[in-house]
């Protein structure tokens, strides 16, 4: 049961980060830039969001498979 909860959490996180990458809200993109590199462009910050969302989505899928 714990794997399923973790999988749902990973998929919800991935959905939120994909939303950030697609819509590019200025406040959250600013936080991404601040966390990784202040000289980063908005497009580079969106690519970072895509990468982390893809990793979280893959983790969620793996957790669903392991939990089943």
N, CA, C and O atoms as a DFTB+ gen file, in Angstrom:
272 C
 N C O
     1  1       0.825      -1.200       0.000
     2  2       0.000       0.000       0.000
     3  2       0.864       1.257       0.000
     4  3       0.489       2.278      -0.576
     5  1       2.016       1.173       0.647
     6  2       2.903       2.331       0.717
     7  2       3.465       2.709      -0.643
     8  3       3.667       3.888      -0.936
     9  1       3.720       1.684      -1.485
    10  2       4.238       1.961      -2.821
    11  2       3.213       2.727      -3.663
    12  3       3.566       3.624      -4.428
    13  1       1.962       2.362      -3.509
    14  2       0.897       3.015      -4.281
    15  2       0.778       4.484      -3.872
    16  3       0.618       5.355      -4.727
    17  1       0.854       4.758      -2.571
    18  2       0.784       6.138      -2.097
    19  2       1.976       6.937      -2.616
    20  3       1.826       8.085      -3.034
    21  1       3.156       6.328      -2.588
    22  2       4.346       6.984      -3.134
    23  2       4.226       7.229      -4.620
    24  3       4.655       8.270      -5.119
    25  1       3.641       6.274      -5.338
    26  2       3.455       6.421      -6.772
    27  2       2.504       7.570      -7.088
    28  3       2.757       8.361      -7.997
    29  1       1.416       7.658      -6.339
    30  2       0.457       8.748      -6.545
    31  2       1.119      10.096      -6.251
    32  3       0.914      11.070      -6.975
    33  1       1.915      10.139      -5.179
    34  2       2.611      11.383      -4.837
    35  2       3.594      11.778      -5.938
    36  3       3.685      12.954      -6.290
    37  1       4.322      10.819      -6.478
    38  2       5.269      11.113      -7.566
    39  2       4.541      11.614      -8.807
    40  3       5.003      12.547      -9.464
    41  1       3.425      11.010      -9.126
    42  2       2.686      11.412     -10.328
    43  2       2.066      12.796     -10.135
    44  3       2.044      13.593     -11.073
    45  1       1.566      13.091      -8.949
    46  2       1.037      14.440      -8.691
    47  2       2.148      15.487      -8.764
    48  3       1.940      16.572      -9.306
    49  1       3.325      15.168      -8.223
    50  2       4.471      16.077      -8.308
    51  2       4.862      16.298      -9.768
    52  3       5.124      17.428     -10.181
    53  1       4.900      15.219     -10.544
    54  2       5.256      15.336     -11.959
    55  2       4.243      16.203     -12.701
    56  3       4.625      17.010     -13.549
    57  1       2.967      16.047     -12.394
    58  2       1.940      16.859     -13.048
    59  2       2.126      18.334     -12.714
    60  3       2.001      19.186     -13.593
    61  1       2.423      18.645     -11.455
    62  2       2.650      20.038     -11.061
    63  2       3.868      20.617     -11.761
    64  3       3.826      21.753     -12.233
    65  1       4.938      19.864     -11.833
    66  2       6.169      20.380     -12.444
    67  2       5.997      20.513     -13.959
    68  3       6.539      21.444     -14.554
    69  1       5.255      19.603     -14.595
    70  2       4.942      19.771     -16.019
    71  2       4.118      21.045     -16.232
    72  3       4.330      21.766     -17.207
    73  1       3.189      21.319     -15.327
    74  2       2.407      22.552     -15.408
    75  2       3.328      23.774     -15.330
    76  3       3.167      24.727     -16.093
    77  1       4.281      23.743     -14.416
    78  2       5.228      24.850     -14.276
    79  2       6.047      25.005     -15.554
    80  3       6.288      26.127     -16.001
    81  1       6.471      23.905     -16.139
    82  2       7.282      23.969     -17.352
    83  2       6.487      24.495     -18.541
    84  3       7.033      25.193     -19.395
    85  1       5.217      24.167     -18.598
    86  2       4.403      24.587     -19.744
    87  2       3.931      26.032     -19.596
    88  3       4.069      26.825     -20.528
    89  1       3.377      26.380     -18.440
    90  2       2.803      27.721     -18.240
    91  2       3.832      28.780     -17.872
    92  3       3.618      29.964     -18.130
    93  1       4.944      28.371     -17.274
    94  2       6.030      29.266     -16.865
    95  2       5.554      30.435     -15.991
    96  3       5.747      31.593     -16.360
    97  1       4.934      30.147     -14.836
    98  2       4.571      31.242     -13.935
    99  2       5.844      31.933     -13.427
   100  3       6.771      31.263     -12.973
   101  1       5.891      33.259     -13.503
   102  2       7.129      33.984     -13.197
   103  2       7.683      33.711     -11.798
   104  3       8.898      33.598     -11.634
   105  1       6.830      33.606     -10.804
   106  2       7.319      33.410      -9.436
   107  2       8.006      32.059      -9.279
   108  3       9.058      31.966      -8.647
   109  1       7.428      31.033      -9.839
   110  2       8.008      29.701      -9.674
   111  2       9.243      29.541     -10.553
   112  3      10.216      28.914     -10.132
   113  1       9.225      30.092     -11.763
   114  2      10.414      30.046     -12.619
   115  2      11.566      30.786     -11.942
   116  3      12.720      30.370     -12.046
   117  1      11.258      31.869     -11.260
   118  2      12.289      32.615     -10.522
   119  2      12.899      31.741      -9.426
   120  3      14.107      31.792      -9.189
   121  1      12.062      30.937      -8.754
   122  2      12.572      30.025      -7.732
   123  2      13.478      28.953      -8.325
   124  3      14.496      28.596      -7.732
   125  1      13.108      28.441      -9.494
   126  2      13.940      27.438     -10.163
   127  2      15.288      28.044     -10.537
   128  3      16.335      27.428     -10.338
   129  1      15.249      29.252     -11.079
   130  2      16.500      29.933     -11.436
   131  2      17.370      30.163     -10.202
   132  3      18.585      29.973     -10.245
   133  1      16.743      30.569      -9.114
   134  2      17.472      30.849      -7.880
   135  2      18.121      29.576      -7.332
   136  3      19.230      29.617      -6.799
   137  1      17.431      28.463      -7.465
   138  2      17.928      27.203      -6.933
   139  2      19.103      26.652      -7.746
   140  3      20.045      26.111      -7.167
   141  1      19.066      26.778      -9.065
   142  2      20.071      26.136      -9.905
   143  2      21.136      27.093     -10.431
   144  3      22.330      26.834     -10.274
   145  1      20.717      28.200     -11.054
   146  2      21.688      29.117     -11.636
   147  2      20.981      30.443     -11.890
   148  3      19.975      30.484     -12.599
   149  1      21.495      31.510     -11.324
   150  2      20.821      32.805     -11.457
   151  2      20.892      33.363     -12.868
   152  3      20.049      34.178     -13.243
   153  1      21.867      32.949     -13.658
   154  2      22.015      33.461     -15.020
   155  2      21.254      32.627     -16.043
   156  3      21.425      32.819     -17.247
   157  1      20.428      31.715     -15.586
   158  2      19.684      30.812     -16.453
   159  2      18.534      31.553     -17.139
   160  3      17.910      32.429     -16.542
   161  1      18.262      31.197     -18.387
   162  2      17.127      31.796     -19.094
   163  2      15.839      31.081     -18.686
   164  3      15.877      30.030     -18.047
   165  1      14.707      31.662     -19.063
   166  2      13.417      31.042     -18.745
   167  2      13.269      29.691     -19.446
   168  3      12.726      28.748     -18.870
   169  1      13.746      29.598     -20.677
   170  2      13.647      28.332     -21.412
   171  2      14.499      27.246     -20.760
   172  3      14.084      26.089     -20.691
   173  1      15.675      27.610     -20.287
   174  2      16.530      26.634     -19.610
   175  2      15.881      26.168     -18.305
   176  3      15.967      24.992     -17.953
   177  1      15.236      27.086     -17.594
   178  2      14.538      26.707     -16.367
   179  2      13.369      25.764     -16.688
   180  3      13.097      24.836     -15.926
   181  1      12.687      25.994     -17.797
   182  2      11.596      25.108     -18.205
   183  2      12.135      23.722     -18.554
   184  3      11.493      22.717     -18.249
   185  1      13.297      23.657     -19.185
   186  2      13.903      22.363     -19.516
   187  2      14.274      21.613     -18.239
   188  3      14.085      20.400     -18.156
   189  1      14.798      22.326     -17.248
   190  2      15.105      21.703     -15.953
   191  2      13.827      21.136     -15.346
   192  3      13.840      20.034     -14.798
   193  1      12.732      21.872     -15.436
   194  2      11.454      21.389     -14.913
   195  2      10.993      20.138     -15.654
   196  3      10.511      19.191     -15.033
   197  1      11.138      20.130     -16.984
   198  2      10.777      18.942     -17.765
   199  2      11.585      17.723     -17.327
   200  3      11.038      16.628     -17.195
   201  1      12.878      17.911     -17.103
   202  2      13.742      16.798     -16.708
   203  2      13.314      16.236     -15.359
   204  3      13.171      15.022     -15.209
   205  1      13.109      17.109     -14.378
   206  2      12.720      16.630     -13.055
   207  2      11.320      16.020     -13.057
   208  3      11.067      15.063     -12.326
   209  1      10.420      16.552     -13.855
   210  2       9.084      15.966     -13.949
   211  2       9.142      14.586     -14.596
   212  3       8.423      13.676     -14.183
   213  1       9.980      14.430     -15.592
   214  2      10.114      13.126     -16.243
   215  2      10.699      12.089     -15.287
   216  3      10.268      10.936     -15.277
   217  1      11.678      12.500     -14.487
   218  2      12.255      11.585     -13.499
   219  2      11.201      11.182     -12.472
   220  3      11.104      10.009     -12.114
   221  1      10.415      12.138     -11.998
   222  2       9.368      11.833     -11.023
   223  2       8.295      10.935     -11.623
   224  3       7.787      10.040     -10.947
   225  1       7.950      11.164     -12.876
   226  2       6.944      10.331     -13.537
   227  2       7.458       8.905     -13.692
   228  3       6.716       7.950     -13.459
   229  1       8.710       8.755     -14.079
   230  2       9.293       7.414     -14.193
   231  2       9.315       6.722     -12.836
   232  3       9.023       5.530     -12.743
   233  1       9.658       7.454     -11.793
   234  2       9.641       6.882     -10.448
   235  2       8.249       6.457     -10.030
   236  3       8.077       5.411      -9.403
   237  1       7.245       7.266     -10.375
   238  2       5.866       6.912     -10.057
   239  2       5.423       5.656     -10.774
   240  3       4.727       4.820     -10.197
   241  1       5.816       5.518     -12.018
   242  2       5.458       4.302     -12.782
   243  2       6.125       3.085     -12.177
   244  3       5.501       2.033     -12.032
   245  1       7.395       3.225     -11.824
   246  2       8.111       2.102     -11.197
   247  2       7.443       1.711      -9.881
   248  3       7.283       0.524      -9.600
   249  1       7.057       2.684      -9.083
   250  2       6.399       2.387      -7.811
   251  2       5.044       1.714      -8.019
   252  3       4.664       0.834      -7.246
   253  1       4.312       2.123      -9.062
   254  2       3.051       1.430      -9.364
   255  2       3.303      -0.021      -9.719
   256  3       2.568      -0.905      -9.279
   257  1       4.331      -0.276     -10.509
   258  2       4.630      -1.656     -10.929
   259  2       5.067      -2.483      -9.721
   260  3       4.621      -3.618      -9.554
   261  1       5.934      -1.922      -8.883
   262  2       6.412      -2.654      -7.714
   263  2       5.269      -2.891      -6.719
   264  3       5.196      -3.949      -6.093
   265  1       4.396      -1.923      -6.581
   266  2       3.288      -2.052      -5.633
   267  2       2.190      -2.992      -6.081
   268  3       1.386      -3.442      -5.264
   269  1       2.145      -3.293      -7.355
   270  2       1.053      -4.145      -7.871
   271  2       1.297      -5.606      -7.668
   272  3       0.467      -6.429      -8.051
